[in-house]
C-alpha cells in the first residue's frame, strides 16, 4: 500500500501557502480541474488503463516514491498522465501504448490538471509535484514503457 496520504500531506505544505491557501505552482488550479496547453509548463505522456497504473507504480518504486507529477483519470480510458519537462517528448520514439502530448507547428495538445484538493473527480493526483521544476524523468519513463511490451 502506498503511503499517499503521508506523501500528499508532506508535499501539500510545499505547494500550498498555509496562510493564504494559494497553490505555489501557477499551472495547478485552485479548485476543480483545468486543461493546460502541453509544451508550455510541461509535456505529458498518456498511458491508458492498467498499463498506465503499472508504469506509475514502477516509476514510484524506481524513484523512491518521488517520480514527479502523475495524474490519473478514473473515467473512460482510465488514463494516466505523466507530466514531463516541456519539449522532451517530441524527439523520442514512443511505443504505441504511450501517447505524447506536446506542441509543435500545426499541433496543439491539452492535458487535464486537477487541483490539489477538493472536488476534482474524475481526475486525481497519483503523485503530486514536489517542486516547481520537478517533473517525471522522460528517458526513465520511456525505458519503463518499453519494458511493458
PDB file of C-alpha atoms in Angstrom:
ATOM      1  CA  UNK A   1       0.000   0.000   0.000  1.00  0.00           C
ATOM      2  CA  UNK A   2       1.317   3.431  -0.970  1.00  0.00           C
ATOM      3  CA  UNK A   3       1.673   5.984   1.824  1.00  0.00           C
ATOM      4  CA  UNK A   4      -0.127   8.518  -0.357  1.00  0.00           C
ATOM      5  CA  UNK A   5      -1.747  10.419   2.493  1.00  0.00           C
ATOM      6  CA  UNK A   6       1.611  10.987   4.145  1.00  0.00           C
ATOM      7  CA  UNK A   7       3.217  11.940   0.841  1.00  0.00           C
ATOM      8  CA  UNK A   8       0.326  14.223  -0.085  1.00  0.00           C
ATOM      9  CA  UNK A   9       0.401  15.915   3.321  1.00  0.00           C
ATOM     10  CA  UNK A  10       4.165  16.455   3.137  1.00  0.00           C
ATOM     11  CA  UNK A  11       4.110  17.855  -0.388  1.00  0.00           C
ATOM     12  CA  UNK A  12       0.983  19.927   0.121  1.00  0.00           C
ATOM     13  CA  UNK A  13       2.869  22.069   2.626  1.00  0.00           C
ATOM     14  CA  UNK A  14       5.411  22.872  -0.083  1.00  0.00           C
ATOM     15  CA  UNK A  15       2.864  23.575  -2.807  1.00  0.00           C
ATOM     16  CA  UNK A  16       0.218  25.399  -0.783  1.00  0.00           C
ATOM     17  CA  UNK A  17       0.782  28.591   1.191  1.00  0.00           C
ATOM     18  CA  UNK A  18      -0.725  27.699   4.575  1.00  0.00           C
ATOM     19  CA  UNK A  19      -1.734  31.283   5.338  1.00  0.00           C
ATOM     20  CA  UNK A  20      -3.450  32.165   2.074  1.00  0.00           C
ATOM     21  CA  UNK A  21      -4.276  28.671   0.786  1.00  0.00           C
ATOM     22  CA  UNK A  22      -2.816  29.564  -2.615  1.00  0.00           C
ATOM     23  CA  UNK A  23      -1.065  26.961  -4.734  1.00  0.00           C
ATOM     24  CA  UNK A  24       2.551  27.900  -5.474  1.00  0.00           C
ATOM     25  CA  UNK A  25       2.553  26.424  -9.000  1.00  0.00           C
ATOM     26  CA  UNK A  26       0.538  28.607 -11.353  1.00  0.00           C
ATOM     27  CA  UNK A  27      -0.405  25.701 -13.641  1.00  0.00           C
ATOM     28  CA  UNK A  28      -2.259  23.878 -10.832  1.00  0.00           C
ATOM     29  CA  UNK A  29      -5.819  25.193 -10.481  1.00  0.00           C
ATOM     30  CA  UNK A  30      -7.105  26.271  -7.078  1.00  0.00           C
ATOM     31  CA  UNK A  31     -10.233  24.132  -7.483  1.00  0.00           C
ATOM     32  CA  UNK A  32     -11.696  21.565  -9.855  1.00  0.00           C
ATOM     33  CA  UNK A  33      -9.513  20.877 -12.858  1.00  0.00           C
ATOM     34  CA  UNK A  34      -8.311  22.747 -15.928  1.00  0.00           C
ATOM     35  CA  UNK A  35      -6.925  21.838 -19.323  1.00  0.00           C
ATOM     36  CA  UNK A  36      -3.352  23.086 -19.730  1.00  0.00           C
ATOM     37  CA  UNK A  37      -1.628  23.504 -23.069  1.00  0.00           C
ATOM     38  CA  UNK A  38       1.181  20.970 -23.427  1.00  0.00           C
ATOM     39  CA  UNK A  39       4.602  22.333 -24.283  1.00  0.00           C
ATOM     40  CA  UNK A  40       4.309  25.448 -22.123  1.00  0.00           C
ATOM     41  CA  UNK A  41       4.869  24.397 -18.499  1.00  0.00           C
ATOM     42  CA  UNK A  42       5.255  20.695 -19.313  1.00  0.00           C
ATOM     43  CA  UNK A  43       4.696  17.981 -21.902  1.00  0.00           C
ATOM     44  CA  UNK A  44       2.825  14.807 -20.950  1.00  0.00           C
ATOM     45  CA  UNK A  45       2.678  11.155 -21.865  1.00  0.00           C
ATOM     46  CA  UNK A  46      -0.679   9.362 -21.589  1.00  0.00           C
ATOM     47  CA  UNK A  47      -0.888   5.626 -20.991  1.00  0.00           C
ATOM     48  CA  UNK A  48      -4.362   4.133 -20.718  1.00  0.00           C
ATOM     49  CA  UNK A  49      -5.762   1.594 -18.275  1.00  0.00           C
ATOM     50  CA  UNK A  50      -3.874  -0.936 -16.193  1.00  0.00           C
ATOM     51  CA  UNK A  51      -0.690  -0.386 -18.213  1.00  0.00           C
ATOM     52  CA  UNK A  52      -0.595   3.258 -17.089  1.00  0.00           C
ATOM     53  CA  UNK A  53      -1.131   2.298 -13.480  1.00  0.00           C
ATOM     54  CA  UNK A  54       1.577  -0.350 -13.727  1.00  0.00           C
ATOM     55  CA  UNK A  55       4.043   2.192 -15.173  1.00  0.00           C
ATOM     56  CA  UNK A  56       3.144   4.676 -12.402  1.00  0.00           C
ATOM     57  CA  UNK A  57       3.843   2.028  -9.735  1.00  0.00           C
ATOM     58  CA  UNK A  58       7.188   1.107 -11.301  1.00  0.00           C
ATOM     59  CA  UNK A  59       8.191   4.776 -11.620  1.00  0.00           C
ATOM     60  CA  UNK A  60       7.350   5.325  -7.957  1.00  0.00           C
ATOM     61  CA  UNK A  61       9.422   2.329  -6.947  1.00  0.00           C
ATOM     62  CA  UNK A  62      12.415   3.305  -9.101  1.00  0.00           C
ATOM     63  CA  UNK A  63      12.457   6.885  -7.789  1.00  0.00           C
ATOM     64  CA  UNK A  64      11.969   6.167  -4.105  1.00  0.00           C
ATOM     65  CA  UNK A  65       8.399   7.459  -4.090  1.00  0.00           C
ATOM     66  CA  UNK A  66       9.008  10.755  -5.912  1.00  0.00           C
ATOM     67  CA  UNK A  67       8.631  10.116  -9.648  1.00  0.00           C
ATOM     68  CA  UNK A  68       7.312  13.604 -10.396  1.00  0.00           C
ATOM     69  CA  UNK A  69       3.744  14.698 -11.120  1.00  0.00           C
ATOM     70  CA  UNK A  70       1.373  11.973 -12.303  1.00  0.00           C
ATOM     71  CA  UNK A  71      -2.365  12.495 -12.892  1.00  0.00           C
ATOM     72  CA  UNK A  72      -4.875   9.626 -13.004  1.00  0.00           C
ATOM     73  CA  UNK A  73      -8.295   9.699 -14.676  1.00  0.00           C
ATOM     74  CA  UNK A  74     -10.916   7.362 -13.169  1.00  0.00           C
ATOM     75  CA  UNK A  75     -13.332   7.587 -16.112  1.00  0.00           C
ATOM     76  CA  UNK A  76     -13.323   6.397 -19.700  1.00  0.00           C
ATOM     77  CA  UNK A  77      -9.900   5.107 -20.711  1.00  0.00           C
ATOM     78  CA  UNK A  78      -8.671   5.322 -17.100  1.00  0.00           C
ATOM     79  CA  UNK A  79      -5.722   7.249 -18.466  1.00  0.00           C
ATOM     80  CA  UNK A  80      -2.599   8.101 -16.515  1.00  0.00           C
ATOM     81  CA  UNK A  81      -0.773  11.304 -17.492  1.00  0.00           C
ATOM     82  CA  UNK A  82       2.935  11.580 -16.727  1.00  0.00           C
ATOM     83  CA  UNK A  83       3.963  15.244 -16.676  1.00  0.00           C
ATOM     84  CA  UNK A  84       7.455  15.604 -18.127  1.00  0.00           C
ATOM     85  CA  UNK A  85       9.636  18.660 -18.901  1.00  0.00           C
ATOM     86  CA  UNK A  86       8.449  20.818 -21.809  1.00  0.00           C
ATOM     87  CA  UNK A  87       9.809  19.878 -25.238  1.00  0.00           C
ATOM     88  CA  UNK A  88      11.027  16.470 -24.016  1.00  0.00           C
ATOM     89  CA  UNK A  89       8.572  14.164 -25.831  1.00  0.00           C
ATOM     90  CA  UNK A  90       8.539  15.173 -29.493  1.00  0.00           C
ATOM     91  CA  UNK A  91      12.018  13.930 -30.415  1.00  0.00           C
ATOM     92  CA  UNK A  92      11.531  10.467 -28.882  1.00  0.00           C
ATOM     93  CA  UNK A  93      10.075   7.313 -30.359  1.00  0.00           C
ATOM     94  CA  UNK A  94       7.316   6.099 -28.024  1.00  0.00           C
ATOM     95  CA  UNK A  95       5.686   2.654 -28.003  1.00  0.00           C
ATOM     96  CA  UNK A  96       2.105   2.578 -29.312  1.00  0.00           C
ATOM     97  CA  UNK A  97       0.627   2.439 -25.776  1.00  0.00           C
ATOM     98  CA  UNK A  98       2.206   5.808 -24.895  1.00  0.00           C
ATOM     99  CA  UNK A  99       0.674   8.947 -26.406  1.00  0.00           C
ATOM    100  CA  UNK A 100       2.839  12.085 -26.143  1.00  0.00           C
ATOM    101  CA  UNK A 101       1.131  15.429 -25.566  1.00  0.00           C
ATOM    102  CA  UNK A 102       3.182  18.400 -26.767  1.00  0.00           C
ATOM    103  CA  UNK A 103       3.042  21.442 -29.009  1.00  0.00           C
ATOM    104  CA  UNK A 104       4.558  21.632 -32.447  1.00  0.00           C
ATOM    105  CA  UNK A 105       3.825  23.583 -35.630  1.00  0.00           C
ATOM    106  CA  UNK A 106       0.252  22.698 -36.558  1.00  0.00           C
ATOM    107  CA  UNK A 107      -0.301  20.643 -33.386  1.00  0.00           C
ATOM    108  CA  UNK A 108      -1.744  21.622 -30.026  1.00  0.00           C
ATOM    109  CA  UNK A 109      -2.380  19.234 -27.128  1.00  0.00           C
ATOM    110  CA  UNK A 110      -4.123  19.838 -23.819  1.00  0.00           C
ATOM    111  CA  UNK A 111      -3.576  17.956 -20.561  1.00  0.00           C
ATOM    112  CA  UNK A 112      -6.093  17.771 -17.693  1.00  0.00           C
ATOM    113  CA  UNK A 113      -4.660  19.004 -14.377  1.00  0.00           C
ATOM    114  CA  UNK A 114      -6.622  18.675 -11.099  1.00  0.00           C
ATOM    115  CA  UNK A 115      -6.450  20.948  -8.077  1.00  0.00           C
ATOM    116  CA  UNK A 116      -4.503  19.727  -5.052  1.00  0.00           C
ATOM    117  CA  UNK A 117      -7.690  19.101  -3.092  1.00  0.00           C
ATOM    118  CA  UNK A 118     -11.445  19.391  -3.264  1.00  0.00           C
ATOM    119  CA  UNK A 119     -13.742  18.069  -5.958  1.00  0.00           C
ATOM    120  CA  UNK A 120     -11.630  17.017  -8.916  1.00  0.00           C
ATOM    121  CA  UNK A 121     -13.340  13.766  -9.978  1.00  0.00           C
ATOM    122  CA  UNK A 122     -12.665  12.013 -12.300  1.00  0.00           C
ATOM    123  CA  UNK A 123      -9.092  13.316 -12.001  1.00  0.00           C
ATOM    124  CA  UNK A 124      -6.737  12.865  -9.072  1.00  0.00           C
ATOM    125  CA  UNK A 125      -3.067  13.153  -8.322  1.00  0.00           C
ATOM    126  CA  UNK A 126      -1.359   9.756  -8.411  1.00  0.00           C
ATOM    127  CA  UNK A 127       1.811  11.598  -7.355  1.00  0.00           C
ATOM    128  CA  UNK A 128       1.882  15.293  -6.545  1.00  0.00           C
ATOM    129  CA  UNK A 129       4.568  17.603  -7.913  1.00  0.00           C
ATOM    130  CA  UNK A 130       7.274  18.068  -5.285  1.00  0.00           C
ATOM    131  CA  UNK A 131       8.647  21.343  -6.620  1.00  0.00           C
ATOM    132  CA  UNK A 132       8.333  23.919  -9.378  1.00  0.00           C
ATOM    133  CA  UNK A 133      10.850  22.289 -11.727  1.00  0.00           C
ATOM    134  CA  UNK A 134      10.322  18.669 -10.690  1.00  0.00           C
ATOM    135  CA  UNK A 135       8.833  16.518 -13.457  1.00  0.00           C
ATOM    136  CA  UNK A 136       8.821  12.850 -14.401  1.00  0.00           C
ATOM    137  CA  UNK A 137      12.206  11.876 -15.867  1.00  0.00           C
ATOM    138  CA  UNK A 138      11.468  11.426 -19.585  1.00  0.00           C
ATOM    139  CA  UNK A 139      14.227   8.920 -20.517  1.00  0.00           C
ATOM    140  CA  UNK A 140      13.401   6.768 -17.476  1.00  0.00           C
ATOM    141  CA  UNK A 141       9.686   6.839 -18.339  1.00  0.00           C
ATOM    142  CA  UNK A 142      10.415   5.884 -21.943  1.00  0.00           C
ATOM    143  CA  UNK A 143      12.586   2.990 -20.784  1.00  0.00           C
ATOM    144  CA  UNK A 144       9.943   1.703 -18.356  1.00  0.00           C
ATOM    145  CA  UNK A 145       7.220   1.906 -21.024  1.00  0.00           C
ATOM    146  CA  UNK A 146       9.380  -0.060 -23.471  1.00  0.00           C
ATOM    147  CA  UNK A 147       9.750  -2.844 -20.876  1.00  0.00           C
ATOM    148  CA  UNK A 148       5.942  -3.319 -20.803  1.00  0.00           C
ATOM    149  CA  UNK A 149       5.807  -4.971 -24.189  1.00  0.00           C
TER     150      UNK A 149
END
